[in-house]
CSV table of C-alpha atoms in Angstrom, one decimal:
chain,number,residue,atom,x,y,z
A,1,MET,CA,33.1,-39.9,-57.6
A,2,ARG,CA,29.7,-37.9,-58.1
A,3,GLN,CA,29.3,-37.9,-54.4
A,4,ILE,CA,32.7,-36.6,-53.9
A,5,PHE,CA,32.4,-33.9,-56.6
A,6,ALA,CA,28.9,-33.1,-55.1
A,7,GLY,CA,30.4,-32.8,-51.6
A,8,GLY,CA,33.2,-30.7,-52.9
A,9,ARG,CA,30.7,-28.2,-54.5
A,10,GLN,CA,28.7,-28.1,-51.3
A,11,ALA,CA,31.8,-27.3,-49.3
A,12,GLY,CA,32.8,-24.8,-51.8
A,13,ALA,CA,29.4,-23.1,-51.7
A,14,ALA,CA,29.6,-23.1,-47.9
A,15,GLU,CA,32.9,-21.4,-48.0
A,16,ARG,CA,31.8,-18.8,-50.4
A,17,TRP,CA,28.7,-18.2,-48.2
A,18,ARG,CA,30.9,-17.6,-45.2
A,19,GLY,CA,33.1,-15.3,-47.1
A,20,ALA,CA,30.2,-13.3,-48.6
A,21,PRO,CA,29.1,-10.2,-46.8
A,22,GLN,CA,26.1,-11.1,-44.4
A,23,PRO,CA,23.1,-8.9,-43.5
A,24,PRO,CA,23.1,-7.4,-39.9
A,25,GLU,CA,20.6,-9.8,-38.8
A,26,ASN,CA,22.7,-12.9,-39.7
A,27,GLU,CA,25.8,-11.3,-38.1
A,28,LEU,CA,23.8,-10.6,-34.9
A,29,ALA,CA,22.5,-14.2,-34.9
A,30,ARG,CA,26.1,-15.5,-35.1
A,31,THR,CA,27.2,-13.2,-32.3
A,32,LEU,CA,24.4,-14.4,-30.2
A,33,LEU,CA,25.2,-18.1,-30.8
A,34,THR,CA,28.9,-17.6,-30.2
A,35,GLN,CA,29.2,-15.2,-27.5
A,36,GLY,CA,25.7,-15.5,-25.8
A,37,ARG,CA,25.2,-11.8,-25.1
A,38,MET,CA,23.7,-8.7,-26.7
A,39,ASN,CA,24.6,-5.1,-26.3
A,40,GLU,CA,22.3,-2.1,-26.8
A,41,THR,CA,23.4,-1.7,-30.4
A,42,ASP,CA,22.7,-5.4,-31.2
A,43,PHE,CA,19.3,-5.1,-29.7
A,44,THR,CA,18.4,-2.0,-31.9
A,45,VAL,CA,19.5,-3.9,-35.0
A,46,LEU,CA,17.2,-6.7,-34.1
A,47,ILE,CA,14.1,-4.9,-33.5
A,48,ALA,CA,14.6,-2.1,-36.0
A,49,PRO,CA,12.8,-4.0,-38.9
A,50,TYR,CA,9.8,-4.4,-36.7
A,51,LEU,CA,9.3,-0.7,-35.9
A,52,ASP,CA,7.0,1.4,-38.0
A,53,PRO,CA,5.6,4.6,-36.5
A,54,ALA,CA,2.7,4.7,-38.9
A,55,ALA,CA,1.4,1.3,-38.1
A,56,ALA,CA,1.8,2.0,-34.2
A,57,ALA,CA,-0.1,5.3,-34.5
A,58,ILE,CA,-3.0,3.4,-36.5
A,59,VAL,CA,-3.3,0.7,-33.8
A,60,ALA,CA,-2.6,2.7,-30.7
A,61,GLY,CA,-4.6,5.8,-31.9
A,62,GLY,CA,-7.4,3.8,-33.1
A,63,THR,CA,-7.7,1.7,-30.0
A,64,LEU,CA,-7.5,5.0,-27.8
A,65,ALA,CA,-10.2,6.8,-30.0
A,66,ALA,CA,-12.7,3.8,-29.8
A,67,LEU,CA,-12.3,3.6,-26.1
A,68,ILE,CA,-12.9,7.3,-25.6
A,69,LEU,CA,-16.0,7.1,-27.8
A,70,ARG,CA,-17.5,4.0,-26.0
A,71,THR,CA,-16.4,4.8,-22.5
A,72,GLN,CA,-17.0,7.6,-20.1
A,73,ALA,CA,-13.9,9.6,-18.9
A,74,ARG,CA,-14.4,8.6,-15.4
A,75,ASP,CA,-14.1,5.0,-16.3
A,76,LEU,CA,-11.0,5.8,-18.5
A,77,ALA,CA,-9.4,7.6,-15.5
A,78,ARG,CA,-10.1,4.6,-13.2
A,79,ALA,CA,-8.7,2.1,-15.7
A,80,VAL,CA,-5.4,4.2,-15.8
A,81,ALA,CA,-5.5,4.5,-12.1
A,82,ALA,CA,-6.0,0.9,-11.5
A,83,LEU,CA,-2.5,0.1,-12.9
A,84,ARG,CA,-1.1,1.2,-9.5
A,85,VAL,CA,-2.6,-2.0,-8.1
A,86,LEU,CA,-0.6,-4.3,-10.3
A,87,PRO,CA,2.7,-4.0,-8.3
A,88,ARG,CA,1.0,-4.4,-5.0
A,89,GLY,CA,0.8,-7.7,-3.3
A,90,ARG,CA,-2.3,-9.6,-2.5
A,91,PHE,CA,-4.9,-7.7,-0.2
A,92,ARG,CA,-5.1,-9.3,3.3
A,93,ALA,CA,-7.8,-8.6,5.9
A,94,ASP,CA,-5.8,-9.9,8.8
A,95,PRO,CA,-4.1,-6.6,9.8
A,96,LEU,CA,-7.6,-4.9,9.6
A,97,ILE,CA,-9.1,-7.8,11.8
A,98,ASP,CA,-6.3,-7.2,14.3
A,99,GLN,CA,-7.1,-3.5,14.3
A,100,ILE,CA,-10.7,-4.0,14.8
A,101,GLY,CA,-9.8,-6.2,17.9
A,102,ALA,CA,-7.7,-3.5,19.3
A,103,LEU,CA,-10.5,-0.9,18.7
A,104,GLY,CA,-12.9,-3.2,20.7
A,105,ARG,CA,-10.5,-3.2,23.6
A,106,ILE,CA,-10.1,0.6,23.6
A,107,ALA,CA,-14.0,0.8,23.6
A,108,GLN,CA,-14.1,-1.5,26.6
A,109,ARG,CA,-11.7,0.4,28.6
A,110,HIS,CA,-12.5,4.1,27.7
A,111,GLY,CA,-16.0,3.9,26.0
A,112,VAL,CA,-17.1,3.8,22.5
A,113,LEU,CA,-16.4,7.5,22.0
A,114,ALA,CA,-12.8,7.1,22.4
A,115,LEU,CA,-12.8,5.4,18.9
A,116,ASP,CA,-13.6,8.7,17.3
A,117,ARG,CA,-9.9,9.8,18.1
A,118,SER,CA,-8.4,6.5,16.6
A,119,VAL,CA,-6.5,6.7,13.3
A,120,ILE,CA,-7.8,4.2,10.8
A,121,ALA,CA,-6.4,4.1,7.2
A,122,ASP,CA,-8.8,1.6,5.6
A,123,PRO,CA,-12.0,3.6,4.4
A,124,ASP,CA,-14.4,0.8,5.0
A,125,VAL,CA,-13.3,0.1,8.6
A,126,ALA,CA,-13.3,4.0,9.2
A,127,ALA,CA,-16.9,4.4,7.9
A,128,ALA,CA,-18.1,1.4,10.1
A,129,VAL,CA,-16.4,2.6,13.2
A,130,ALA,CA,-17.7,6.0,12.6
A,131,ALA,CA,-21.2,4.5,12.3
A,132,ILE,CA,-20.7,2.6,15.6
A,133,VAL,CA,-19.7,5.7,17.4
A,134,ASP,CA,-22.8,7.2,16.3
A,135,GLY,CA,-24.8,4.5,17.6
A,136,ALA,CA,-25.4,2.3,14.6
A,137,GLU,CA,-26.6,-1.3,15.3
A,138,GLY,CA,-25.1,-4.4,13.9
A,139,ASP,CA,-27.5,-4.7,10.9
A,140,ALA,CA,-27.0,-1.0,10.0
A,141,VAL,CA,-23.2,-1.6,10.1
A,142,ALA,CA,-23.5,-4.7,8.0
A,143,ASP,CA,-25.6,-2.8,5.4
A,144,LEU,CA,-23.1,0.0,5.3
A,145,LEU,CA,-20.2,-2.4,4.5
A,146,GLU,CA,-22.3,-4.3,2.0
A,147,ALA,CA,-23.1,-0.9,0.1
A,148,ARG,CA,-19.4,0.2,0.1
A,149,ARG,CA,-18.3,-3.4,-1.1
A,150,MET,CA,-20.8,-3.2,-4.0
A,151,ALA,CA,-19.7,0.3,-4.9
A,152,ARG,CA,-16.1,-0.8,-4.8
A,153,THR,CA,-17.0,-3.8,-7.1
A,154,GLU,CA,-18.7,-1.6,-9.5
A,155,ARG,CA,-15.5,0.7,-9.9
A,156,HIS,CA,-13.4,-2.4,-10.3
A,157,VAL,CA,-15.6,-3.8,-12.9
A,158,ALA,CA,-15.6,-0.6,-14.8
A,159,ALA,CA,-11.8,-0.4,-14.8
A,160,ILE,CA,-11.7,-4.2,-16.0
A,161,ASP,CA,-14.1,-3.5,-18.7
A,162,VAL,CA,-12.1,-0.8,-20.1
A,163,TRP,CA,-9.0,-3.1,-20.5
A,164,ALA,CA,-11.1,-5.9,-21.8
A,165,ALA,CA,-12.4,-3.6,-24.5
A,166,ALA,CA,-8.9,-2.4,-25.4
A,167,ALA,CA,-8.1,-6.1,-26.0
A,168,GLU,CA,-11.1,-6.5,-28.1
A,169,LEU,CA,-10.4,-3.3,-30.3
A,170,ALA,CA,-6.8,-3.7,-30.7
A,171,PRO,CA,-6.9,-6.6,-33.3
A,172,ALA,CA,-9.6,-4.8,-35.1
A,173,MET,CA,-7.5,-1.8,-35.4
A,174,GLY,CA,-4.6,-4.0,-36.7
A,175,MET,CA,-6.9,-5.1,-39.4
A,176,ILE,CA,-7.7,-1.7,-40.3
A,177,GLY,CA,-4.1,-0.8,-40.5
A,178,THR,CA,-3.6,-3.8,-42.7
A,179,LEU,CA,-6.3,-2.8,-45.1
A,180,ILE,CA,-4.7,0.9,-45.2
A,181,GLY,CA,-1.4,-0.5,-46.0
A,182,LEU,CA,-2.7,-2.9,-48.8
A,183,VAL,CA,-4.5,0.2,-50.3
A,184,ARG,CA,-1.3,2.0,-50.3
A,185,VAL,CA,0.5,-0.9,-51.8
A,186,PHE,CA,-2.0,-1.0,-54.6
A,187,LEU,CA,-1.6,2.9,-55.0
A,188,LYS,CA,2.2,2.6,-55.3
A,189,MET,CA,2.5,-0.4,-57.8
A,190,ASN,CA,4.3,2.0,-60.3
A,191,ASP,CA,6.9,2.8,-57.6
A,192,PRO,CA,8.6,-0.3,-56.5
A,193,ALA,CA,10.6,1.7,-53.8
A,194,ALA,CA,7.5,2.8,-52.0
A,195,ILE,CA,5.9,-0.8,-51.9
A,196,GLY,CA,8.0,-1.9,-49.1
A,197,GLY,CA,7.0,0.8,-46.7
A,198,ALA,CA,3.3,0.3,-47.5
A,199,MET,CA,3.7,-3.6,-47.1
A,200,ALA,CA,5.5,-2.9,-43.7
A,201,ILE,CA,2.3,-1.1,-42.4
A,202,ALA,CA,0.1,-3.7,-43.6
A,203,LEU,CA,2.0,-6.6,-41.8
A,204,LEU,CA,3.2,-4.7,-38.7
A,205,ALA,CA,-0.3,-3.1,-38.0
A,206,THR,CA,-1.7,-6.7,-37.6
A,207,LEU,CA,1.4,-7.7,-35.5
A,208,TYR,CA,1.0,-4.5,-33.2
A,209,GLY,CA,-2.8,-5.2,-32.8
A,210,ALA,CA,-2.0,-8.7,-31.6
A,211,VAL,CA,0.7,-7.8,-29.3
A,212,LEU,CA,-1.3,-4.9,-27.7
A,213,ALA,CA,-4.3,-7.3,-27.1
A,214,SER,CA,-2.4,-10.6,-26.0
A,215,LEU,CA,0.6,-9.1,-24.1
A,216,ILE,CA,-0.8,-5.8,-22.6
A,217,ALA,CA,-4.6,-5.3,-22.4
A,218,LEU,CA,-5.6,-9.0,-21.7
A,219,PRO,CA,-3.0,-9.7,-19.0
A,220,VAL,CA,-3.9,-6.3,-17.2
A,221,ALA,CA,-7.5,-7.1,-17.3
A,222,ALA,CA,-6.9,-10.7,-16.1
A,223,ARG,CA,-4.7,-9.3,-13.1
A,224,LEU,CA,-7.2,-6.6,-12.1
A,225,ARG,CA,-10.1,-9.2,-12.2
A,226,ARG,CA,-8.1,-11.5,-10.0
A,227,ALA,CA,-7.1,-8.8,-7.5
A,228,ALA,CA,-10.6,-7.5,-7.3
A,229,ARG,CA,-12.0,-10.9,-6.6
A,230,GLU,CA,-9.5,-11.6,-4.0
A,231,GLU,CA,-10.1,-8.2,-2.2
A,232,ALA,CA,-13.8,-8.7,-2.3
A,233,PHE,CA,-13.4,-12.1,-0.6
A,234,GLU,CA,-11.0,-10.8,2.1
A,235,ARG,CA,-13.3,-7.8,2.8
A,236,LEU,CA,-16.1,-10.1,3.6
A,237,ARG,CA,-14.1,-11.1,6.6
A,238,LEU,CA,-14.4,-7.7,8.1
A,239,GLU,CA,-18.1,-7.7,8.3
A,240,ALA,CA,-18.4,-10.2,11.3
A,241,PRO,CA,-16.0,-8.5,13.7
A,242,LEU,CA,-17.4,-5.0,12.9
A,243,ARG,CA,-21.0,-6.3,13.4
A,244,LEU,CA,-20.0,-7.7,16.8
A,245,LEU,CA,-18.4,-4.6,17.8
A,246,ALA,CA,-21.6,-2.7,16.9
A,247,VAL,CA,-23.8,-5.0,18.7
A,248,ARG,CA,-21.7,-4.9,21.9
A,249,GLU,CA,-21.4,-1.1,21.8
A,250,ALA,CA,-24.7,-0.1,20.6
A,251,PRO,CA,-26.8,1.8,23.3
A,252,ARG,CA,-29.6,0.0,24.9
A,253,ARG,CA,-33.0,1.0,23.8
A,254,ARG,CA,-35.7,1.1,26.3
A,255,VAL,CA,-38.6,-1.0,25.4
A,256,PRO,CA,-41.9,1.2,25.5
A,257,VAL,CA,-44.3,0.2,28.3
A,258,MET,CA,-48.1,0.2,27.4
A,259,VAL,CA,-50.0,1.6,30.3
A,260,GLU,CA,-53.3,0.2,29.2
A,261,ASP,CA,-51.8,-3.4,29.1
A,262,ASP,CA,-50.4,-2.9,32.6
A,263,MET,CA,-53.8,-1.8,33.9
A,264,GLU,CA,-55.5,-4.7,32.3
A,265,ALA,CA,-53.0,-6.9,33.9
A,266,LEU,CA,-53.5,-5.6,37.3
A,267,ALA,CA,-57.3,-5.8,37.0
């Protein structure tokens, strides 16, 4: 009998809970479970408790201010410009190698000076072909490509370091926001209505710092690092065909003849 009464009380409590007014979050969860879809209003209701402009300003503004203080403006501009690389596919050297082969055939038919009128989009290939037209030897072309490759690597590393630094700074700024929020909580102890807003800053600042570091800055740095590594490896493949083209098209140098040695040989 006790079990029957206990079961009846639980069923009654469940019925009363169903009939009681529910918070918007519970209603949204029930809608998602029953209908499996979400409209714009439901999404707004879902994320509204996690939005706080003050906490976002502390984390984002603090991270940006720290980056400006520790990084040169040129590197910051490169870090922002590097975002254009993310939607692109992997860099491939095969089209450039085919173009170098076509340039070699043009040089064989019409002479090396004909390469000066060729349209070359890639800056490294264009610089190497210009050096070949000017009479550079294979070693000089290889040194030119290596210098350009190292300069490009330095630019990529500078951009990657900015995003890695942002991932390092964001959680620290989140902790600073948490401390600011806790100070406001202690200052508002006599006003219970204001404690909630201060506590929201304290908690959401840590959340924003973790999200900014883990979901934005670190993934961007990792993808840029992988793209830079793949591009550097692919550009190494350009050195051999360009060097071969330079060796084949380099002007022959006359070997100086020593008159004294010739006279001694005749004597």
